[in-house]
Amino acid sequence: MHHIRKSKWKTITTVGFALFAMFFGAGNLILPPFIGLRTEGEWGMALLGFFITAILAPFLGVLMVAKTGTHFTDLGKKTHPWLIKILTLLVILCIGPLVAIPRTAATTFEVGIQPLLPAFPKVWFIVLFFAVVTALSISKSKIVSIIGRFLTPFLLIVLVLLIVLGVCFPPDSITSTAFTATESFSLGFLEGYQTMDLLASVIFAGIVIAAVIDSGYTSRNERVSVTFAAGMLSTLCLLFIYGGLIYLGATTDYPLTDSVQRTELLLHISHSVLGKWGTITVALAIGFACLTTAIALTSAVGLFFEEVTHQRVPYKVGAIVCTLISVVLSINTVDNIINYAIYILLFIYPIVSTLIITVLFFDRFVNSKLPYILSILVTAIISTIDSCQTLGLPFDKLYEIKSLLPLSDYGLEWFLPALLTFIITAFMKGFKKK
């Protein structure tokens, strides 16, 4: 089948904005202002940390899949099919019923419903929200793409207005912070995990690459170059929005206490910049953004289980079970969901990052599977220790050793050990080949 080529510029802009819309979910709005509020004068360093995990890493994730094939599971050829299957399952559960989907419902309630209808019971809202999600994801309706077409531009306009006005007329001046530059970087870096965009990127990559191929860019080099350009466009949009929101957090007059609620902070900022109508507009935009995200993710979960089980678990069953788990978990507040998510994310984010770095940089030179597998194992061990430490388990000796690893101040203690393991194993295997 020969595809009729669409113009390159048109393909890049369409795919670029689609990528932006996919990445830009609920978490991405409520996290940056909180980072700015905490780091104030060091907001630039915090943005740098957030940039790496929330913008750069997802971009590299899409690029890696484009380089190796058309789907994340194609990486099974590089590593081991079972390893990628387990990793895909963990990723799907994170961006699905365990963290991301419940958070969309909780955010919609806290930002969209609570301020406007304070007496409305949360449980009823959650049930309604997921009834709509189930209905629209089971019927695989076109509604989602229609909403997406109008919603993303609308949300973007509202946010650009919010940021431009907030930057021109800041409610408060930036004060110095108790956070050092390193701590600010580290806070931004770890909060970036919470966007879960890196995890979503390796799954969404398949959709993006399919769109690029459909536009007539079929060879590997064209696929990679068009995906790269679209990714750059989406990256610039995200950088502007995140940078702006972090800056708004740094200049807000909201009091910094231990019990800051991320959603309340966002509402406070939109109210002080745009007034009452601003809050309502932001609330509506976020509500719809969360709904479309929840539908897209539920569909992804349903499709995944249908594929993996070779249709023993039909799409509808997967989607319904996914929404039922999400209903139970979204009774939590947004901040509670963020707090338990970190244990899971500290484990899985570094593993996916290791895979992306090794495949992107060594794909051409290293054919053996062992270096990829061993570097992932080393990362998995270190991130398990990290998760245990966050959980407060009594393995003090292990934590001491971990803190001695280079870059551990930045939350990157897995990086050098994984890289060294990869390079040493690759050399040993390489000599064997000759």
Tab-separated table of C-alpha atoms in Angstrom, residues 56-320:
chain	number	residue	atom	x	y	z
A	56	LEU	CA	13.594	15.538	27.652
A	57	ALA	CA	13.171	11.926	28.812
A	58	PRO	CA	9.724	11.437	27.183
A	59	PHE	CA	11.049	12.991	23.959
A	60	LEU	CA	13.961	10.505	23.971
A	61	GLY	CA	11.482	7.704	24.740
A	62	VAL	CA	9.515	8.361	21.556
A	63	LEU	CA	12.744	8.718	19.590
A	64	MET	CA	14.104	5.415	20.889
A	65	VAL	CA	10.995	3.518	19.758
A	66	ALA	CA	11.163	5.240	16.354
A	67	LYS	CA	14.776	4.111	15.979
A	68	THR	CA	14.212	0.462	16.914
A	69	GLY	CA	10.867	-0.226	15.248
A	70	THR	CA	7.280	0.877	15.490
A	71	HIS	CA	6.260	-0.297	19.001
A	72	PHE	CA	7.819	-0.482	22.451
A	73	THR	CA	7.528	-4.300	22.368
A	74	ASP	CA	9.933	-4.319	19.360
A	75	LEU	CA	12.662	-3.755	21.945
A	76	GLY	CA	12.222	-7.404	22.885
A	77	LYS	CA	14.566	-8.156	19.973
A	78	LYS	CA	17.226	-5.977	21.597
A	79	THR	CA	16.881	-7.271	25.146
A	80	HIS	CA	14.589	-10.166	25.913
A	81	PRO	CA	10.917	-10.526	24.922
A	82	TRP	CA	9.848	-11.407	28.480
A	83	LEU	CA	11.771	-8.536	30.007
A	84	ILE	CA	9.978	-6.054	27.741
A	85	LYS	CA	6.609	-7.748	28.382
A	86	ILE	CA	7.020	-7.394	32.161
A	87	LEU	CA	8.241	-3.818	31.769
A	88	THR	CA	5.304	-2.974	29.497
A	89	LEU	CA	2.905	-4.477	32.036
A	90	LEU	CA	4.399	-2.354	34.857
A	91	VAL	CA	4.261	0.773	32.707
A	92	ILE	CA	0.650	0.114	31.653
A	93	LEU	CA	-0.422	-0.404	35.278
A	94	CYS	CA	1.250	2.889	36.290
A	95	ILE	CA	-0.152	5.028	33.503
A	96	GLY	CA	-3.408	3.116	33.897
A	97	PRO	CA	-5.445	2.003	36.904
A	98	LEU	CA	-2.819	2.332	39.660
A	99	VAL	CA	-1.820	5.983	39.389
A	100	ALA	CA	-2.628	8.057	36.327
A	101	ILE	CA	-6.305	7.250	35.756
A	102	PRO	CA	-7.369	7.648	39.423
A	103	ARG	CA	-5.439	10.927	39.500
A	104	THR	CA	-7.416	12.315	36.539
A	105	ALA	CA	-10.684	11.785	38.426
A	106	ALA	CA	-9.355	13.136	41.731
A	107	THR	CA	-7.933	16.214	39.992
A	108	THR	CA	-11.159	16.922	38.107
A	109	PHE	CA	-13.035	16.760	41.393
A	110	GLU	CA	-10.636	19.002	43.342
A	111	VAL	CA	-10.141	21.587	40.598
A	112	GLY	CA	-13.402	21.437	38.676
A	113	ILE	CA	-16.187	20.354	41.011
A	114	GLN	CA	-15.257	21.228	44.605
A	115	PRO	CA	-14.777	24.996	44.040
A	116	LEU	CA	-18.041	25.301	42.073
A	117	LEU	CA	-20.241	22.768	43.927
A	118	PRO	CA	-18.702	22.364	47.397
A	119	ALA	CA	-21.544	20.173	48.700
A	120	PHE	CA	-21.387	17.611	45.873
A	121	PRO	CA	-20.332	14.198	47.280
A	122	LYS	CA	-17.034	12.950	45.872
A	123	VAL	CA	-18.121	9.313	45.579
A	124	TRP	CA	-21.055	10.234	43.338
A	125	PHE	CA	-18.839	12.354	41.166
A	126	ILE	CA	-16.250	9.554	40.792
A	127	VAL	CA	-18.946	7.043	39.816
A	128	LEU	CA	-20.351	9.480	37.225
A	129	PHE	CA	-16.899	10.316	35.880
A	130	PHE	CA	-15.991	6.686	35.342
A	131	ALA	CA	-19.407	5.820	33.912
A	132	VAL	CA	-18.662	8.352	31.162
A	133	VAL	CA	-15.093	7.051	30.756
A	134	THR	CA	-16.312	3.444	30.458
A	135	ALA	CA	-19.068	4.323	27.976
A	136	LEU	CA	-16.758	6.352	25.727
A	137	SER	CA	-13.795	3.978	25.866
A	138	ILE	CA	-15.905	0.862	25.191
A	139	SER	CA	-17.680	2.371	22.216
A	140	LYS	CA	-14.287	3.572	20.905
A	141	SER	CA	-16.188	6.667	19.859
A	142	LYS	CA	-14.867	9.565	17.820
A	143	ILE	CA	-15.896	11.929	20.632
A	144	VAL	CA	-12.427	11.819	22.153
A	145	SER	CA	-10.640	12.938	18.998
A	146	ILE	CA	-13.275	15.636	18.445
A	147	ILE	CA	-12.911	16.950	22.000
A	148	GLY	CA	-9.142	16.756	21.579
A	149	ARG	CA	-9.219	18.888	18.456
A	150	PHE	CA	-10.976	21.752	20.250
A	151	LEU	CA	-9.789	21.125	23.761
A	152	THR	CA	-6.020	21.291	23.322
A	153	PRO	CA	-6.076	24.694	21.549
A	154	PHE	CA	-8.569	26.008	24.156
A	155	LEU	CA	-6.478	24.765	27.086
A	156	LEU	CA	-3.326	26.180	25.475
A	157	ILE	CA	-4.900	29.619	24.982
A	158	VAL	CA	-6.111	29.716	28.609
A	159	LEU	CA	-2.676	28.683	29.897
A	160	VAL	CA	-0.751	31.109	27.697
A	161	LEU	CA	-3.043	33.905	28.938
A	162	LEU	CA	-2.520	32.796	32.538
A	163	ILE	CA	1.266	32.686	32.140
A	164	VAL	CA	1.671	35.932	30.180
A	165	LEU	CA	-0.528	37.928	32.584
A	166	GLY	CA	1.042	36.238	35.614
A	167	VAL	CA	4.569	37.023	34.430
A	168	CYS	CA	3.722	40.643	33.532
A	169	PHE	CA	1.846	41.321	36.772
A	170	PRO	CA	3.275	38.996	39.446
A	171	PRO	CA	1.277	39.121	42.716
A	172	ASP	CA	4.453	38.839	44.799
A	173	SER	CA	8.172	39.285	44.351
A	174	ILE	CA	10.504	36.275	44.333
A	175	THR	CA	12.113	35.736	47.729
A	176	SER	CA	15.146	33.670	48.539
A	177	THR	CA	14.460	30.078	49.459
A	178	ALA	CA	15.583	27.581	52.061
A	179	PHE	CA	16.352	25.221	49.169
A	180	THR	CA	19.890	25.028	47.776
A	181	ALA	CA	20.432	24.809	44.014
A	182	THR	CA	21.091	21.049	44.262
A	183	GLU	CA	17.973	20.446	46.375
A	184	SER	CA	15.890	22.498	43.959
A	185	PHE	CA	17.221	20.520	41.007
A	186	SER	CA	16.491	17.281	42.852
A	187	LEU	CA	12.926	18.363	43.745
A	188	GLY	CA	12.190	19.276	40.114
A	189	PHE	CA	13.820	16.059	38.926
A	190	LEU	CA	11.747	13.791	41.196
A	191	GLU	CA	8.493	15.726	40.704
A	192	GLY	CA	9.045	15.149	36.973
A	193	TYR	CA	8.575	11.417	37.655
A	194	GLN	CA	5.021	12.242	38.717
A	195	THR	CA	4.048	13.443	35.238
A	196	MET	CA	4.668	9.799	34.205
A	197	ASP	CA	5.297	11.113	30.700
A	198	LEU	CA	8.401	8.986	30.242
A	199	LEU	CA	6.301	5.864	30.861
A	200	ALA	CA	3.513	7.144	28.631
A	201	SER	CA	5.995	8.083	25.896
A	202	VAL	CA	7.136	4.531	25.190
A	203	ILE	CA	3.509	3.390	24.904
A	204	PHE	CA	2.224	6.441	22.965
A	205	ALA	CA	5.225	6.240	20.614
A	206	GLY	CA	3.432	3.521	18.636
A	207	ILE	CA	0.503	5.860	17.917
A	208	VAL	CA	2.804	8.712	16.916
A	209	ILE	CA	4.968	6.571	14.636
A	210	ALA	CA	1.856	5.093	12.985
A	211	ALA	CA	0.695	8.655	12.212
A	212	VAL	CA	4.100	9.514	10.717
A	213	ILE	CA	4.061	6.366	8.536
A	214	ASP	CA	0.460	7.113	7.494
A	215	SER	CA	1.627	10.504	6.267
A	216	GLY	CA	3.944	8.702	3.856
A	217	TYR	CA	7.256	8.781	5.753
A	218	THR	CA	7.942	5.065	5.734
A	219	SER	CA	11.731	4.535	5.723
A	220	ARG	CA	13.505	4.339	9.074
A	221	ASN	CA	15.501	7.539	8.518
A	222	GLU	CA	12.465	9.579	7.477
A	223	ARG	CA	10.457	8.156	10.341
A	224	VAL	CA	13.143	9.182	12.823
A	225	SER	CA	13.673	12.663	11.354
A	226	VAL	CA	9.956	13.560	11.210
A	227	THR	CA	9.418	12.137	14.719
A	228	PHE	CA	12.429	14.140	15.930
A	229	ALA	CA	11.056	17.415	14.519
A	230	ALA	CA	7.556	16.769	15.911
A	231	GLY	CA	9.101	15.922	19.281
A	232	MET	CA	11.064	19.181	19.261
A	233	LEU	CA	7.857	21.145	18.644
A	234	SER	CA	6.062	19.406	21.492
A	235	THR	CA	9.142	19.920	23.720
A	236	LEU	CA	9.199	23.680	23.129
A	237	CYS	CA	5.481	24.004	23.929
A	238	LEU	CA	5.927	22.005	27.136
A	239	LEU	CA	9.003	24.007	28.151
A	240	PHE	CA	7.121	27.284	27.778
A	241	ILE	CA	4.101	26.059	29.769
A	242	TYR	CA	6.076	24.304	32.525
A	243	GLY	CA	8.566	27.153	32.848
A	244	GLY	CA	5.715	29.644	33.055
A	245	LEU	CA	3.808	27.630	35.673
A	246	ILE	CA	6.928	27.119	37.818
A	247	TYR	CA	7.581	30.865	37.639
A	248	LEU	CA	3.951	31.592	38.639
A	249	GLY	CA	4.450	29.290	41.618
A	250	ALA	CA	7.624	31.146	42.580
A	251	THR	CA	5.898	34.556	42.447
A	252	THR	CA	2.555	33.644	44.029
A	253	ASP	CA	1.497	35.119	47.371
A	254	TYR	CA	0.152	31.726	48.487
A	255	PRO	CA	1.536	30.842	51.948
A	256	LEU	CA	4.079	28.011	51.952
A	257	THR	CA	3.061	25.528	54.659
A	258	ASP	CA	3.594	21.806	55.134
A	259	SER	CA	0.039	21.089	54.034
A	260	VAL	CA	0.050	22.816	50.651
A	261	GLN	CA	-2.452	21.125	48.351
A	262	ARG	CA	-1.241	21.172	44.765
A	263	THR	CA	-4.722	21.614	43.312
A	264	GLU	CA	-5.602	24.476	45.710
A	265	LEU	CA	-2.387	26.246	44.776
A	266	LEU	CA	-3.237	26.093	41.066
A	267	LEU	CA	-6.738	27.437	41.736
A	268	HIS	CA	-5.293	30.228	43.882
A	269	ILE	CA	-2.900	31.249	41.102
A	270	SER	CA	-5.578	31.214	38.379
A	271	HIS	CA	-7.907	33.195	40.641
A	272	SER	CA	-5.317	35.845	41.505
A	273	VAL	CA	-4.266	36.254	37.864
A	274	LEU	CA	-7.529	35.800	35.934
A	275	GLY	CA	-10.189	36.467	38.580
A	276	LYS	CA	-13.313	34.386	39.269
A	277	TRP	CA	-14.076	33.628	35.622
A	278	GLY	CA	-10.494	32.591	35.139
A	279	THR	CA	-10.858	29.952	37.807
A	280	ILE	CA	-14.007	28.586	36.188
A	281	THR	CA	-12.356	28.505	32.755
A	282	VAL	CA	-9.257	26.762	34.118
A	283	ALA	CA	-11.467	24.326	36.032
A	284	LEU	CA	-13.471	23.417	32.915
A	285	ALA	CA	-10.404	23.087	30.722
A	286	ILE	CA	-8.693	20.806	33.245
A	287	GLY	CA	-11.846	18.759	33.756
A	288	PHE	CA	-12.116	18.009	30.045
A	289	ALA	CA	-8.378	17.412	29.721
A	290	CYS	CA	-8.543	14.867	32.538
A	291	LEU	CA	-11.583	13.177	31.011
A	292	THR	CA	-9.976	12.745	27.586
A	293	THR	CA	-6.759	11.529	29.220
A	294	ALA	CA	-8.697	8.970	31.281
A	295	ILE	CA	-10.526	7.695	28.182
A	296	ALA	CA	-7.324	7.420	26.129
A	297	LEU	CA	-5.521	5.583	28.945
A	298	THR	CA	-8.440	3.212	29.623
A	299	SER	CA	-8.510	2.306	25.927
A	300	ALA	CA	-4.753	1.688	25.995
A	301	VAL	CA	-5.132	-0.651	28.983
A	302	GLY	CA	-8.007	-2.550	27.349
A	303	LEU	CA	-6.048	-2.974	24.101
A	304	PHE	CA	-2.921	-4.067	25.947
A	305	PHE	CA	-4.626	-6.900	27.832
A	306	GLU	CA	-6.486	-8.005	24.717
A	307	GLU	CA	-3.172	-8.250	22.828
A	308	VAL	CA	-1.147	-9.881	25.594
A	309	THR	CA	-3.742	-12.551	26.364
A	310	HIS	CA	-4.433	-13.173	22.642
A	311	GLN	CA	-8.048	-12.055	23.142
A	312	ARG	CA	-8.714	-14.298	26.138
A	313	VAL	CA	-9.347	-11.044	28.005
A	314	PRO	CA	-11.535	-9.090	25.541
A	315	TYR	CA	-11.019	-5.331	25.169
A	316	LYS	CA	-14.299	-4.509	26.955
A	317	VAL	CA	-13.481	-6.658	29.993
A	318	GLY	CA	-10.026	-5.074	30.298
A	319	ALA	CA	-11.487	-1.577	30.075
A	320	ILE	CA	-14.208	-2.284	32.662
